[in-house]
PDB file of C-alpha atoms in Angstrom:
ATOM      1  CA  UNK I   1      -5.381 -12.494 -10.344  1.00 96.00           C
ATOM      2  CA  UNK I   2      -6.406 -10.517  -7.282  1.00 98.00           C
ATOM      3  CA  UNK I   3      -4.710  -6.878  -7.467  1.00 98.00           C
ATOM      4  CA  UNK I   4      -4.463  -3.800  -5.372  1.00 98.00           C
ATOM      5  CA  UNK I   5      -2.624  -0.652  -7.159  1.00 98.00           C
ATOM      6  CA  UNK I   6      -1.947   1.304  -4.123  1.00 98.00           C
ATOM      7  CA  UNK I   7      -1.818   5.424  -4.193  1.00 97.00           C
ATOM      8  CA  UNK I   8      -2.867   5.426  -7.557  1.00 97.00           C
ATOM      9  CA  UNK I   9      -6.061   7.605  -8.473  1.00 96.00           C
ATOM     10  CA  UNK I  10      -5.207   8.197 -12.455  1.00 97.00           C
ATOM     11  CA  UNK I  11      -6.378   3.991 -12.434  1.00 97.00           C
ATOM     12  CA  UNK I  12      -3.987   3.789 -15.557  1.00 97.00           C
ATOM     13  CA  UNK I  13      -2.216   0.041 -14.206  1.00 98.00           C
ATOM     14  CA  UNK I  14      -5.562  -0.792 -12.470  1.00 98.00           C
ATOM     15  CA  UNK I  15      -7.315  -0.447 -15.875  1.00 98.00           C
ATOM     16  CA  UNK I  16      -4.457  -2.185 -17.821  1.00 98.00           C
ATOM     17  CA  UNK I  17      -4.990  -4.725 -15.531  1.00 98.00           C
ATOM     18  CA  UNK I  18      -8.644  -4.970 -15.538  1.00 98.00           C
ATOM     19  CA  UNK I  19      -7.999  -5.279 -19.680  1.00 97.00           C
ATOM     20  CA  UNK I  20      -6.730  -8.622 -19.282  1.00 97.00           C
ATOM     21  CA  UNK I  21      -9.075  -9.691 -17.113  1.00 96.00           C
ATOM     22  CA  UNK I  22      -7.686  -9.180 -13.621  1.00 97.00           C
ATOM     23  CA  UNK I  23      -9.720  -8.083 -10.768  1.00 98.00           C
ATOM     24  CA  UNK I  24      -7.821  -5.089  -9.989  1.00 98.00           C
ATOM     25  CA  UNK I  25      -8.552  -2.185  -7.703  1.00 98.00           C
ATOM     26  CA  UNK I  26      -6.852   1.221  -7.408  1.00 98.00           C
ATOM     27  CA  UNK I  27      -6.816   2.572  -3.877  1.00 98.00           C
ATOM     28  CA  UNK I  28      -5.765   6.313  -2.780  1.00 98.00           C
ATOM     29  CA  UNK I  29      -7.321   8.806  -0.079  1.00 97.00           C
ATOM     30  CA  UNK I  30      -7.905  11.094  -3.461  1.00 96.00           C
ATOM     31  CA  UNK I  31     -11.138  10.442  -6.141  1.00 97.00           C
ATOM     32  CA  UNK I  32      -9.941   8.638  -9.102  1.00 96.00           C
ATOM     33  CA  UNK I  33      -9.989  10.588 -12.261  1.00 95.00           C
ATOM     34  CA  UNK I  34      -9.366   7.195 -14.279  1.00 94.00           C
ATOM     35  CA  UNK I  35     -13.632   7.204 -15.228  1.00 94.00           C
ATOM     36  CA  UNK I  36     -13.751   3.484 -13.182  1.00 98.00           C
ATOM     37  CA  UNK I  37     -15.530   4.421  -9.747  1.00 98.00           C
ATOM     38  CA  UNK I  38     -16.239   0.742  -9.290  1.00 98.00           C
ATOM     39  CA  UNK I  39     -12.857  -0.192  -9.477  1.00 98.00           C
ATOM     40  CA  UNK I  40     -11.453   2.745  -6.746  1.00 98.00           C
ATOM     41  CA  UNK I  41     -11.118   2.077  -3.457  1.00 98.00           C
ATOM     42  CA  UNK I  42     -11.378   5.543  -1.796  1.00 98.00           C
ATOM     43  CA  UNK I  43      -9.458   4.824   1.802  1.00 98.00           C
ATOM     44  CA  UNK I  44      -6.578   4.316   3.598  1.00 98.00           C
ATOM     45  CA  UNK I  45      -5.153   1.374   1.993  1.00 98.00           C
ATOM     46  CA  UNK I  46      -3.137   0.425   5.044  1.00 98.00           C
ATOM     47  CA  UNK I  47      -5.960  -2.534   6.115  1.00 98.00           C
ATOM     48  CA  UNK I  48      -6.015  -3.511   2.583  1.00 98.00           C
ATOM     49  CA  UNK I  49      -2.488  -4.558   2.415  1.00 98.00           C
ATOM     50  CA  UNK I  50      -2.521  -8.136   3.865  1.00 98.00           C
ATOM     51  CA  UNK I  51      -5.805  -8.914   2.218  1.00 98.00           C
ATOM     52  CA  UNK I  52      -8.786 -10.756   4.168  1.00 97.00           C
ATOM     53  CA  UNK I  53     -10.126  -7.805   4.030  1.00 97.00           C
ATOM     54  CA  UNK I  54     -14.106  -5.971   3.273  1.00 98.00           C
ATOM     55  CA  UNK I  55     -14.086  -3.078   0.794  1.00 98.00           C
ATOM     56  CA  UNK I  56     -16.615  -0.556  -0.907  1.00 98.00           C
ATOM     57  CA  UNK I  57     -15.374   0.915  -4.310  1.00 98.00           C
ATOM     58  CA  UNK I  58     -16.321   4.330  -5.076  1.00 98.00           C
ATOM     59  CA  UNK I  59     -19.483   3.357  -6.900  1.00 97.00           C
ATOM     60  CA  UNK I  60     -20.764   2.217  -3.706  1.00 98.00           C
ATOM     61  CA  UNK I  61     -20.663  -2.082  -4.403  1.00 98.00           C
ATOM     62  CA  UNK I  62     -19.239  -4.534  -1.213  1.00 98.00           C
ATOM     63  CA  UNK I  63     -16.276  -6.387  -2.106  1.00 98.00           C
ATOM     64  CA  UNK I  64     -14.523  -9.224  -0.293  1.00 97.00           C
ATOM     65  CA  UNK I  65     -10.543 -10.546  -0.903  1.00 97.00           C
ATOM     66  CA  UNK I  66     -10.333 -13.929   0.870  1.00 96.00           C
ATOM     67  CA  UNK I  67      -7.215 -14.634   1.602  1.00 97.00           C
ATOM     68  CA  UNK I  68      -4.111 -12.541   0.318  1.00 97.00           C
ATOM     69  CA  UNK I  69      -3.906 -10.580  -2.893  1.00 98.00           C
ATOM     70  CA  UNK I  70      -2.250 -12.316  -5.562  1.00 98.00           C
ATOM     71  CA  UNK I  71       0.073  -9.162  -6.473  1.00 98.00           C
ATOM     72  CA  UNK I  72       0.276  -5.235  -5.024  1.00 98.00           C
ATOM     73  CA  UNK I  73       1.234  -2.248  -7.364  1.00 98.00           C
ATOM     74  CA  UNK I  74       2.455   0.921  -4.968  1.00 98.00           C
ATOM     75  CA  UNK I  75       3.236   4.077  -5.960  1.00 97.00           C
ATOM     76  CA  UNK I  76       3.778   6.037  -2.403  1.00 96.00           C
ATOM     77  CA  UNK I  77       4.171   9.579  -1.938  1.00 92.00           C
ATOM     78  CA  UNK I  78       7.556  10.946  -2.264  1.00 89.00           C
ATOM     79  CA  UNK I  79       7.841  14.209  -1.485  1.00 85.00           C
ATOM     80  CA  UNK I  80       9.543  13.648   1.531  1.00 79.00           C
ATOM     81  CA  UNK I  81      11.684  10.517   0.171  1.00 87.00           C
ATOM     82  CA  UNK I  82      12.774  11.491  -3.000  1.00 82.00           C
ATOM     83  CA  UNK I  83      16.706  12.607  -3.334  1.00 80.00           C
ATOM     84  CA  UNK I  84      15.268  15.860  -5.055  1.00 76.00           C
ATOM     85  CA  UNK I  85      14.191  17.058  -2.248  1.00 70.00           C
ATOM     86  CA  UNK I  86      17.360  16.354  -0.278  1.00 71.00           C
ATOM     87  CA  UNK I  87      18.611  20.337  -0.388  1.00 73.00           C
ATOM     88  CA  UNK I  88      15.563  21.270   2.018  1.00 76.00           C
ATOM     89  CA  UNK I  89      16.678  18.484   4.779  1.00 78.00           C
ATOM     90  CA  UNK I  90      19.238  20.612   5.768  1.00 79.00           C
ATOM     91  CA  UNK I  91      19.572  24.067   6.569  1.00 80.00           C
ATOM     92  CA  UNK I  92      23.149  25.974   7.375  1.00 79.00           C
ATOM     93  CA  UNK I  93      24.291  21.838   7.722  1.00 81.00           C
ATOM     94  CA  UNK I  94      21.591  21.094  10.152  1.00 85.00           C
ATOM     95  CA  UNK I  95      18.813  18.885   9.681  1.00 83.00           C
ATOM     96  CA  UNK I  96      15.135  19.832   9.904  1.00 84.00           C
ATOM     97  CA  UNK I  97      13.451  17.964  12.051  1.00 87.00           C
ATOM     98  CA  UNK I  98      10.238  18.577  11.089  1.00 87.00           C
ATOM     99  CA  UNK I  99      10.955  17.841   7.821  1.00 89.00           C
ATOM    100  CA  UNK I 100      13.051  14.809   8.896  1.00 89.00           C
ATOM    101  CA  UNK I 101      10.050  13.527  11.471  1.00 92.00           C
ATOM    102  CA  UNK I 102       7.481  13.893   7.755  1.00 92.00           C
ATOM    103  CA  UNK I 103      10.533  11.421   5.496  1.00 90.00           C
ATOM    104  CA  UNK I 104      10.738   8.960   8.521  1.00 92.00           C
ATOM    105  CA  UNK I 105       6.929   8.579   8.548  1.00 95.00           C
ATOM    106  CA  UNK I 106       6.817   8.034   4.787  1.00 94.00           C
ATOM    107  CA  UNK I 107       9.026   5.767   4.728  1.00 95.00           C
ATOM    108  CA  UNK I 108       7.445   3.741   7.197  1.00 97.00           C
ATOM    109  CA  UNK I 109       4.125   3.776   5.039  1.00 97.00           C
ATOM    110  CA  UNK I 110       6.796   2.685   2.325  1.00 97.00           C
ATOM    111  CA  UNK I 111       7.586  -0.049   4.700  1.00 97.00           C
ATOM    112  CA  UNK I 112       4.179  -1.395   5.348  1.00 98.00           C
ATOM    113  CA  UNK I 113       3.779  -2.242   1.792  1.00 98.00           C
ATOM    114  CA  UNK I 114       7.084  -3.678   0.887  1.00 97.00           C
ATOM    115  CA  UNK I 115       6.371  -6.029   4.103  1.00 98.00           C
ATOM    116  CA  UNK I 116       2.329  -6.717   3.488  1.00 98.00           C
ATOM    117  CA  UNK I 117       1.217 -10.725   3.451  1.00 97.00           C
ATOM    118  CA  UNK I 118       1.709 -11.016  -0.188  1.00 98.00           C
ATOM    119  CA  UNK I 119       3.614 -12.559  -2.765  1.00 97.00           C
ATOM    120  CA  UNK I 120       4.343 -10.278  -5.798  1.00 98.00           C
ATOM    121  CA  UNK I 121       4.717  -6.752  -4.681  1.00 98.00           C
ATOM    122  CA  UNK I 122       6.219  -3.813  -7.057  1.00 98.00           C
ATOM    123  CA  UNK I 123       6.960  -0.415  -5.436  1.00 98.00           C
ATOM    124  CA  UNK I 124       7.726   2.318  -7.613  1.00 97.00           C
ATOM    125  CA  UNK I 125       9.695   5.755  -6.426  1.00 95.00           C
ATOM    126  CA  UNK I 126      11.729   8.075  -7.570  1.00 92.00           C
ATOM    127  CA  UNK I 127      15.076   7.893  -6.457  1.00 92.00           C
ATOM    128  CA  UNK I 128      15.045   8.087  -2.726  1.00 91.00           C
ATOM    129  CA  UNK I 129      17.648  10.278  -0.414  1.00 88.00           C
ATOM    130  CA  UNK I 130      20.410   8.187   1.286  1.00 88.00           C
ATOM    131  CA  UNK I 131      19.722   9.865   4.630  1.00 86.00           C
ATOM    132  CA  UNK I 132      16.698   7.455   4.714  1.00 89.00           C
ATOM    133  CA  UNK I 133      18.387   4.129   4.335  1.00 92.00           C
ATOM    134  CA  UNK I 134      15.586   2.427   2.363  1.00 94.00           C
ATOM    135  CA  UNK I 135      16.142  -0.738   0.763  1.00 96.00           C
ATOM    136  CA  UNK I 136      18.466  -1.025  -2.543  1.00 96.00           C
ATOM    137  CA  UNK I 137      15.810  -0.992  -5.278  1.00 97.00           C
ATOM    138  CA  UNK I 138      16.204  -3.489  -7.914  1.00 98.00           C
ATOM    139  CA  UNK I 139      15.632  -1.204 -11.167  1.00 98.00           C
ATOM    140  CA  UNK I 140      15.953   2.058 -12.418  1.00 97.00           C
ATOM    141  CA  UNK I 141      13.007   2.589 -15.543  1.00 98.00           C
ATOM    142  CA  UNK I 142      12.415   6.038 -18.103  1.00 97.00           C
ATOM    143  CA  UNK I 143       9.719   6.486 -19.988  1.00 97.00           C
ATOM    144  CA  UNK I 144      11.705   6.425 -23.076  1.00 97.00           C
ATOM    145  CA  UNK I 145      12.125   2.655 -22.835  1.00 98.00           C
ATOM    146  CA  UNK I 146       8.505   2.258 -23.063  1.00 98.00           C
ATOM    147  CA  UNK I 147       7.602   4.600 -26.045  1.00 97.00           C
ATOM    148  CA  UNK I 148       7.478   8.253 -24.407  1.00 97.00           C
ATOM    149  CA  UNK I 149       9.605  10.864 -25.661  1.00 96.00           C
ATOM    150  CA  UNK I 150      10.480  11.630 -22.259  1.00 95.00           C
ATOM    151  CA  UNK I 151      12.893  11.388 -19.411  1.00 94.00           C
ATOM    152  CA  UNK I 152      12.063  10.956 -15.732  1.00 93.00           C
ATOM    153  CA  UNK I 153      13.946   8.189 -13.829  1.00 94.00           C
ATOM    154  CA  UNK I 154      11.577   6.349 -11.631  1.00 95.00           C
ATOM    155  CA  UNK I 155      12.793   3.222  -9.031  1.00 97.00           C
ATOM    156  CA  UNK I 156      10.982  -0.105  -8.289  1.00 98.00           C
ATOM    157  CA  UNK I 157      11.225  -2.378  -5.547  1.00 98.00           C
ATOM    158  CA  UNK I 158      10.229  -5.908  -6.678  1.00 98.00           C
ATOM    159  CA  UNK I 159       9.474  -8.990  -4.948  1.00 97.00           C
ATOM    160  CA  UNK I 160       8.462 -11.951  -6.502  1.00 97.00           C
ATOM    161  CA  UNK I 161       8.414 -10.087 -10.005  1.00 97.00           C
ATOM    162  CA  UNK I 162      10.987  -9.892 -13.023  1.00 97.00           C
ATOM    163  CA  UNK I 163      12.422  -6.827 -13.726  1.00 97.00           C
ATOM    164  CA  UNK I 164      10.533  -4.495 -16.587  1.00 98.00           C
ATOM    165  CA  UNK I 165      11.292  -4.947 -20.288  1.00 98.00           C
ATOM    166  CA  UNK I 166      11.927  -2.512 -22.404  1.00 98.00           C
ATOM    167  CA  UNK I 167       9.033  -1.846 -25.045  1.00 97.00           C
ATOM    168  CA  UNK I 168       9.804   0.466 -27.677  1.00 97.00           C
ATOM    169  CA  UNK I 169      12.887   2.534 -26.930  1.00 97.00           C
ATOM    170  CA  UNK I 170      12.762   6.146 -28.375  1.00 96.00           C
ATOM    171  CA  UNK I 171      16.189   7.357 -28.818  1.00 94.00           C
ATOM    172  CA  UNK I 172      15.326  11.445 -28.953  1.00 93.00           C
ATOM    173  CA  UNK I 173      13.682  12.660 -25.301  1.00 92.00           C
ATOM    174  CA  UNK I 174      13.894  15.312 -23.242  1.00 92.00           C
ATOM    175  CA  UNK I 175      13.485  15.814 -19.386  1.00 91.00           C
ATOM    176  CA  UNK I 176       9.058  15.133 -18.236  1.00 86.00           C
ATOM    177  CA  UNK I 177      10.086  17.642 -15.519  1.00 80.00           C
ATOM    178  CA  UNK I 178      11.113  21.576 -16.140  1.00 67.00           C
ATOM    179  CA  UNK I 179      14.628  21.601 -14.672  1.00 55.00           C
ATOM    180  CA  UNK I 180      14.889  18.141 -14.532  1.00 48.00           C
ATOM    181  CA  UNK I 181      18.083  17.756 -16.094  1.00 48.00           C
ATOM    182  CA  UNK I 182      21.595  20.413 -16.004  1.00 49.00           C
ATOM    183  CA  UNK I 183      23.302  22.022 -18.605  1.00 49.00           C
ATOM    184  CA  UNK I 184      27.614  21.096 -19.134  1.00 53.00           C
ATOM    185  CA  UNK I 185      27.876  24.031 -16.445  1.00 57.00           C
ATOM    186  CA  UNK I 186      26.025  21.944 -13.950  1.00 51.00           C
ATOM    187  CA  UNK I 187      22.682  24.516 -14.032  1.00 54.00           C
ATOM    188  CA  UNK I 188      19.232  22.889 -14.166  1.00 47.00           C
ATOM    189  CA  UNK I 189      17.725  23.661 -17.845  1.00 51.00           C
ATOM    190  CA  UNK I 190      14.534  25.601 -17.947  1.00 52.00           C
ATOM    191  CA  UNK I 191      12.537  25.289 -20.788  1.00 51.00           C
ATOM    192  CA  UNK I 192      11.361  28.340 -22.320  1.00 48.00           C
ATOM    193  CA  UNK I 193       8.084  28.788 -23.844  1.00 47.00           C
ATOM    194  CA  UNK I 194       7.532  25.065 -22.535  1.00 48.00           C
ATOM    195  CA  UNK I 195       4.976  25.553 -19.540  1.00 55.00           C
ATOM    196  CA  UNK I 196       5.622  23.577 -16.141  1.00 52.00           C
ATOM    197  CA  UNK I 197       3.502  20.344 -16.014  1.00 53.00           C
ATOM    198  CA  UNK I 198       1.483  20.699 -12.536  1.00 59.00           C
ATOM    199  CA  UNK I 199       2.510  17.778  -9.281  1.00 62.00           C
ATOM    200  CA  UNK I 200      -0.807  15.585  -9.711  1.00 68.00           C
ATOM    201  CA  UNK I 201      -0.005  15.621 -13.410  1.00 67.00           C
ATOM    202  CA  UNK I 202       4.283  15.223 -12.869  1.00 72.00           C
ATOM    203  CA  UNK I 203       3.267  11.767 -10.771  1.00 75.00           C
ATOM    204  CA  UNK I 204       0.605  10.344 -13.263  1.00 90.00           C
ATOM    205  CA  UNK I 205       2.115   6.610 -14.602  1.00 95.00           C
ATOM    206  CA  UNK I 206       2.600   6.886 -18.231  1.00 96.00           C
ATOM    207  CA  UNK I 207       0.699   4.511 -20.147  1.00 97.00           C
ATOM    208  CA  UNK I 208       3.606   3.001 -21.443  1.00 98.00           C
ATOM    209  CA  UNK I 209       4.632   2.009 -18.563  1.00 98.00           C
ATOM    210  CA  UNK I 210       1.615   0.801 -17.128  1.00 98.00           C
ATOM    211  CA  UNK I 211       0.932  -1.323 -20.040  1.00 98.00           C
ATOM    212  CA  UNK I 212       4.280  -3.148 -19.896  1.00 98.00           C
ATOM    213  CA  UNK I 213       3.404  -3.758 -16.053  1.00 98.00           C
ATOM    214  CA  UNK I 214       0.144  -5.663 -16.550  1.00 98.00           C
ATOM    215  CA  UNK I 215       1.404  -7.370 -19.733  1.00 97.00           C
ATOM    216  CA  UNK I 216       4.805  -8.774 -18.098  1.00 98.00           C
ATOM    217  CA  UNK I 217       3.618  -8.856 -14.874  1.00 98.00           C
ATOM    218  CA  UNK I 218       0.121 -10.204 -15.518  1.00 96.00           C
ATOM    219  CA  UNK I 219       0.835 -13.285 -17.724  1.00 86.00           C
ATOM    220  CA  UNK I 220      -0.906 -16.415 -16.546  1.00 55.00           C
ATOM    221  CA  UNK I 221       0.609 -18.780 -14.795  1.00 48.00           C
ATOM    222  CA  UNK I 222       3.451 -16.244 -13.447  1.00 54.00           C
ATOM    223  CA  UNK I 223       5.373 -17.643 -10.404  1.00 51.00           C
ATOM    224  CA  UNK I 224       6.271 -15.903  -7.208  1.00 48.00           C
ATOM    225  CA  UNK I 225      10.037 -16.314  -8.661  1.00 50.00           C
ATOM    226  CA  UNK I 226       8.588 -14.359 -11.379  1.00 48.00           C
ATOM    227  CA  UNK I 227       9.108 -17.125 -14.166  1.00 51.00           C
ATOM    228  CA  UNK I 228       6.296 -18.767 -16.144  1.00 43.00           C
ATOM    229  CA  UNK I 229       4.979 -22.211 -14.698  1.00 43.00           C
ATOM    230  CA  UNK I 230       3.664 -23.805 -17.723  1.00 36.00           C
ATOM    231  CA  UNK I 231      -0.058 -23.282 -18.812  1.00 30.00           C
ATOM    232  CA  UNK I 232      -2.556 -24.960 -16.796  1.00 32.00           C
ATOM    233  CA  UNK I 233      -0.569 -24.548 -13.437  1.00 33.00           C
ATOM    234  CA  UNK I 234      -2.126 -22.105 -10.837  1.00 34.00           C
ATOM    235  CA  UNK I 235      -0.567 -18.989  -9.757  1.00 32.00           C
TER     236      UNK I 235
END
């Protein structure tokens, strides 16, 4: 299959992807740092989305999609979306616009993929604030269920793809994120000793995660209902 993992330049579901024989491509505005320049679109990915579409990768070789891409992988930025960051939209009870102007425009780029010309489309987020109205998203994941001893609920959005599976479910974790989680008094935890993982590090995909993606998602013969056709039938 044809596939475009959108804001995404650690490449860890584009190469997952590419190790079952997919032609994927990452895409973000940022270099990759996944070691595949000529599988990372560096560019807006906004005239990617519906396919029929002309592309350079990184490593400087033309590409063409004909037609639409078989399934997109998004991971758009959240900083203005995510309910975390809910206690900065107001201020004394009022909202701030500016702020509120940067979350509408987000979610509009949020919008443009969940509504691109294609088929299968998975959006992952973490949970997003109310105020925005965004669609109900169809599953809650944590890295624990994939074999990470970690906590850090993400969302997806899926069309025309089952939910995740749980791979290997680790039953002691603690919170990815310093302050992540509250104590029985309702403070957030900080971790002592434990130093804070950095934002371009706090958003990376865990492999776990990205393995189960192109492994469930990336079977052969996968229909847009998200079942298996039997072998031999096109996707």
């Amino acid at each position: 299959m044809r596939i475009l993992v959108a804001c995404e330049e650690s490449q860890r579901v584009c190469t997952e992807f590419r190790r079952l024989g997919h032609e994927a491509y990452s895409c973000d505005i940022e270099p990759c740092s996944g070691e595949h320049p000529e599988w990372h679109i560096q560019a807006d990915v906004v005239p990617l989305l519906d396919g029929n579409c002309s592309f350079r990768t990184v490593d400087g070789t033309g590409h063409r999609i004909g037609g639409k891409w078989d399934m997109i992988i998004a991971f758009p930025p959240c900083t203005y979306i995510t309910n975390a960051g809910a206690v900065r939209m107001r201020v004394r009870g009022e909202i701030v616009q500016e702020r509120y102007q940067k979350a509408m425009e987000a979610k509009a780029f949020f919008m443009k993929i969940m509504n691109a010309e294609c088929e299968r489309i998975a959006i992952e987020n973490p949970t997003p604030m109310k105020l925005l109205k965004l669609p109900e998203y169809d599953q809650a994941i944590q890295p624990y269920q994939f074999g990470h001893p970690y906590s850090k609920r993400t969302c997806l959005w899926l069309k025309g793809l089952p939910k995740l599976e749980p791979t290997e479910v680790i039953e002691q974790h603690q919170p990815y994120v310093n302050g992540g989680s509250r104590d029985k008094h309702g403070n957030y935890r900080q971790f002592v000793g434990r130093k804070e993982r950095d934002k371009k590090t706090r958003a990376k995909t865990f492999t776990g995660i990205a393995k189960a993606m192109a492994e469930q998602w990336g079977k052969e013969g996968m229909s847009i209902d998200g079942k298996l056709q039997k072998h031999g039938q096109n996707t």
